[in-house]
Amino acid sequence: MAGIHDDTRPHPFPELHGHGLRLTSWDPDSDAHVEDWFRGLTDPDFVRWNTPLVPVETRDDARRSLRSKAAQAAKGVDLTFRVTDAADGTALGVVSLSAIDHVFRTARVGYWVLPEARGRGVATRSLTVAARWGLTELGLYRLDLGHGIGHDASCRIAERCGFRYEGTLRGAMPAPGSPEPFKDAHLHGRIASDPEPAAP
């Protein structure tokens, strides 16, 4: 079917650098990586604004989740980067390009930051690095960024990174446990011909 990326060759995971950060792959066999992944996905602020398709409630769940991410990366359809400090290797958070479609040349971006690393521009810096790579070396033309309405910090990050606000998507985000099963979201987009945003 047109638009479906069905390339079965293994895709090497890139390592990206920039703005004081190092973006690499996650290792599901590393206990330290599993712990960071678990802490990120169970952090109350993350849970408030995000709904993982597969819930992560235990460290075993976290390891299985990372194995799934590795399998998707090998297919070239989801690249979830471990964001670390370039100087000392400290884990800071995540930035991802998911739902990668090499026919339509599109992907979705996402990010989160570990609680102790917030307030340091990690999301802005990592998204700047990943978006530039996706729109140049990976050959994508459009990147979508969505976030729940009311998540003002994510709105500011999107705009700083060159993702223009394009509108509201009704009922676009799952919201289990809330009065409405789905919530509205803001859509931001960036295309390859957009001007490069100012360096963070």
Short mmCIF file of C-alpha atoms in Angstrom, two decimals:
data_model
loop_
_atom_site.label_atom_id
_atom_site.label_comp_id
_atom_site.label_asym_id
_atom_site.label_seq_id
_atom_site.Cartn_x
_atom_site.Cartn_y
_atom_site.Cartn_z
CA MET A 1 0.00 0.00 0.00
CA ALA A 2 1.34 3.41 -0.91
CA GLY A 3 2.75 5.34 2.01
CA ILE A 4 3.66 2.28 4.07
CA HIS A 5 7.36 1.89 4.74
CA ASP A 6 8.03 -1.83 4.16
CA ASP A 7 11.83 -1.83 3.82
CA THR A 8 12.88 -4.94 5.76
CA ARG A 9 16.61 -4.19 5.75
CA PRO A 10 18.09 -3.37 9.17
CA HIS A 11 18.65 0.33 9.72
CA PRO A 12 21.71 1.44 11.72
CA PHE A 13 20.88 3.71 14.63
CA PRO A 14 22.57 7.10 14.22
CA GLU A 15 24.44 8.99 16.92
CA LEU A 16 23.79 12.72 16.90
CA HIS A 17 25.67 15.57 18.59
CA GLY A 18 24.96 19.24 19.14
CA HIS A 19 24.26 21.99 21.64
CA GLY A 20 26.08 20.15 24.42
CA LEU A 21 24.11 16.94 23.93
CA ARG A 22 24.73 13.43 22.68
CA LEU A 23 21.78 11.50 21.21
CA THR A 24 22.18 7.72 21.07
CA SER A 25 20.14 4.53 21.19
CA TRP A 26 18.65 2.95 24.31
CA ASP A 27 19.98 -0.44 25.43
CA PRO A 28 17.25 -2.73 26.82
CA ASP A 29 19.96 -4.95 28.37
CA SER A 30 21.31 -2.07 30.46
CA ASP A 31 19.79 -1.82 33.94
CA ALA A 32 20.73 1.87 34.07
CA HIS A 33 18.91 2.55 30.80
CA VAL A 34 15.86 0.61 31.99
CA GLU A 35 15.81 2.59 35.23
CA ASP A 36 15.97 5.93 33.42
CA TRP A 37 13.24 4.86 30.99
CA PHE A 38 11.05 3.66 33.87
CA ARG A 39 11.54 6.88 35.85
CA GLY A 40 10.71 9.01 32.81
CA LEU A 41 7.54 7.16 31.87
CA THR A 42 6.19 7.01 35.44
CA ASP A 43 6.99 10.60 36.37
CA PRO A 44 3.73 12.39 37.35
CA ASP A 45 4.33 15.27 34.94
CA PHE A 46 4.87 12.85 32.05
CA VAL A 47 1.76 10.86 32.98
CA ARG A 48 -0.28 14.07 33.14
CA TRP A 49 0.37 14.92 29.49
CA ASN A 50 1.11 11.58 27.80
CA THR A 51 -0.56 8.22 27.32
CA PRO A 52 1.87 5.47 26.25
CA LEU A 53 0.22 2.98 23.89
CA VAL A 54 1.63 0.21 26.10
CA PRO A 55 1.48 1.17 29.80
CA VAL A 56 4.76 1.04 31.72
CA GLU A 57 4.08 0.30 35.39
CA THR A 58 7.07 -1.87 36.35
CA ARG A 59 10.73 -2.12 35.41
CA ASP A 60 9.95 -5.32 33.51
CA ASP A 61 7.41 -3.31 31.49
CA ALA A 62 10.11 -0.72 30.87
CA ARG A 63 12.56 -3.33 29.56
CA ARG A 64 9.92 -4.81 27.24
CA SER A 65 9.10 -1.31 26.03
CA LEU A 66 12.75 -0.63 25.21
CA ARG A 67 13.02 -3.95 23.34
CA SER A 68 10.01 -2.93 21.26
CA LYS A 69 11.62 0.44 20.53
CA ALA A 70 14.81 -1.31 19.41
CA ALA A 71 12.83 -3.54 17.04
CA GLN A 72 11.05 -0.53 15.54
CA ALA A 73 14.35 1.30 15.12
CA ALA A 74 15.80 -1.68 13.25
CA LYS A 75 12.88 -1.37 10.80
CA GLY A 76 13.52 2.36 10.40
CA VAL A 77 10.05 3.40 11.56
CA ASP A 78 10.76 4.78 15.04
CA LEU A 79 13.97 6.34 16.33
CA THR A 80 13.82 7.05 20.05
CA PHE A 81 17.00 8.77 21.17
CA ARG A 82 18.53 8.66 24.64
CA VAL A 83 19.54 12.25 25.34
CA THR A 84 22.66 12.61 27.47
CA ASP A 85 25.02 15.38 28.51
CA ALA A 86 27.87 15.40 25.99
CA ALA A 87 30.44 16.15 28.69
CA ASP A 88 29.68 13.58 31.39
CA GLY A 89 27.13 11.17 29.85
CA THR A 90 24.39 11.93 32.37
CA ALA A 91 20.96 10.82 31.14
CA LEU A 92 18.67 13.81 30.54
CA GLY A 93 15.65 12.57 28.61
CA VAL A 94 14.26 11.51 25.25
CA VAL A 95 13.61 12.90 21.79
CA SER A 96 12.02 10.75 19.11
CA LEU A 97 11.05 10.57 15.47
CA SER A 98 8.19 8.12 15.17
CA ALA A 99 5.74 6.93 12.52
CA ILE A 100 8.49 7.56 9.97
CA ASP A 101 7.15 7.24 6.43
CA HIS A 102 9.85 7.31 3.78
CA VAL A 103 7.30 7.48 0.95
CA PHE A 104 5.44 10.58 2.14
CA ARG A 105 8.66 11.73 3.90
CA THR A 106 6.92 12.48 7.19
CA ALA A 107 7.36 11.68 10.87
CA ARG A 108 6.07 12.71 14.29
CA VAL A 109 8.37 14.11 16.94
CA GLY A 110 8.14 13.79 20.70
CA TYR A 111 10.27 14.48 23.75
CA TRP A 112 10.39 14.32 27.52
CA VAL A 113 12.95 15.32 30.13
CA LEU A 114 13.83 13.61 33.40
CA PRO A 115 12.71 15.65 36.44
CA GLU A 116 16.22 16.50 37.63
CA ALA A 117 17.20 17.82 34.18
CA ARG A 118 14.31 20.24 33.66
CA GLY A 119 14.86 23.96 33.33
CA ARG A 120 18.06 23.56 31.31
CA GLY A 121 16.65 23.75 27.79
CA VAL A 122 17.14 20.01 27.20
CA ALA A 123 13.92 19.54 25.20
CA THR A 124 14.62 22.58 23.01
CA ARG A 125 18.23 21.63 22.37
CA SER A 126 17.53 17.95 21.67
CA LEU A 127 14.56 18.68 19.40
CA THR A 128 16.69 21.20 17.47
CA VAL A 129 19.33 18.55 16.83
CA ALA A 130 16.89 15.75 15.95
CA ALA A 131 14.67 17.89 13.71
CA ARG A 132 17.60 19.23 11.72
CA TRP A 133 18.89 15.69 11.17
CA GLY A 134 15.45 14.38 10.21
CA LEU A 135 14.85 17.13 7.65
CA THR A 136 18.31 16.88 6.11
CA GLU A 137 20.21 13.61 6.43
CA LEU A 138 17.16 11.38 6.90
CA GLY A 139 15.49 13.07 3.94
CA LEU A 140 12.11 13.83 5.51
CA TYR A 141 10.06 16.81 4.33
CA ARG A 142 7.54 17.29 7.15
CA LEU A 143 7.62 16.77 10.92
CA ASP A 144 4.46 16.89 13.05
CA LEU A 145 4.41 17.79 16.74
CA GLY A 146 1.28 17.38 18.84
CA HIS A 147 0.59 18.11 22.49
CA GLY A 148 -2.41 18.30 24.78
CA ILE A 149 -4.11 21.66 25.05
CA GLY A 150 -2.91 23.41 28.17
CA HIS A 151 0.64 22.11 27.93
CA ASP A 152 2.05 25.60 27.49
CA ALA A 153 5.67 24.56 27.98
CA SER A 154 5.42 22.19 25.03
CA CYS A 155 3.90 24.97 22.92
CA ARG A 156 6.86 27.22 23.68
CA ILE A 157 9.37 24.46 22.87
CA ALA A 158 7.66 23.78 19.54
CA GLU A 159 7.75 27.44 18.53
CA ARG A 160 11.38 27.91 19.57
CA CYS A 161 12.30 24.92 17.40
CA GLY A 162 10.55 26.22 14.30
CA PHE A 163 7.33 24.18 14.57
CA ARG A 164 4.52 26.53 13.62
CA TYR A 165 1.13 26.24 15.29
CA GLU A 166 -1.29 24.91 12.67
CA GLY A 167 -4.52 24.32 14.56
CA THR A 168 -6.46 22.21 17.03
CA LEU A 169 -7.12 18.51 16.51
CA ARG A 170 -10.35 17.46 18.21
CA GLY A 171 -10.21 14.25 20.23
CA ALA A 172 -6.71 13.45 19.00
CA MET A 173 -5.07 12.20 22.21
CA PRO A 174 -6.17 9.26 24.38
CA ALA A 175 -7.06 10.29 27.93
CA PRO A 176 -7.89 7.16 29.95
CA GLY A 177 -9.29 7.83 33.37
CA SER A 178 -10.63 11.26 32.46
CA PRO A 179 -14.31 12.16 31.89
CA GLU A 180 -13.66 12.22 28.13
CA PRO A 181 -11.76 9.24 26.64
CA PHE A 182 -9.94 11.52 24.18
CA LYS A 183 -8.72 15.10 24.52
CA ASP A 184 -8.02 17.86 22.05
CA ALA A 185 -4.48 18.62 20.95
CA HIS A 186 -2.54 21.39 19.31
CA LEU A 187 -0.80 20.53 16.05
CA HIS A 188 2.52 22.13 15.15
CA GLY A 189 4.43 21.42 11.96
CA ARG A 190 7.80 22.07 10.43
CA ILE A 191 8.78 21.44 6.82
CA ALA A 192 12.18 21.23 5.22
CA SER A 193 11.83 24.59 3.47
CA ASP A 194 11.07 26.48 6.71
CA PRO A 195 13.84 28.80 7.90
CA GLU A 196 16.22 27.34 10.45
CA PRO A 197 15.28 28.55 13.95
CA ALA A 198 17.76 30.53 16.04
CA ALA A 199 20.24 28.39 17.93
CA PRO A 200 19.03 27.56 21.45
#
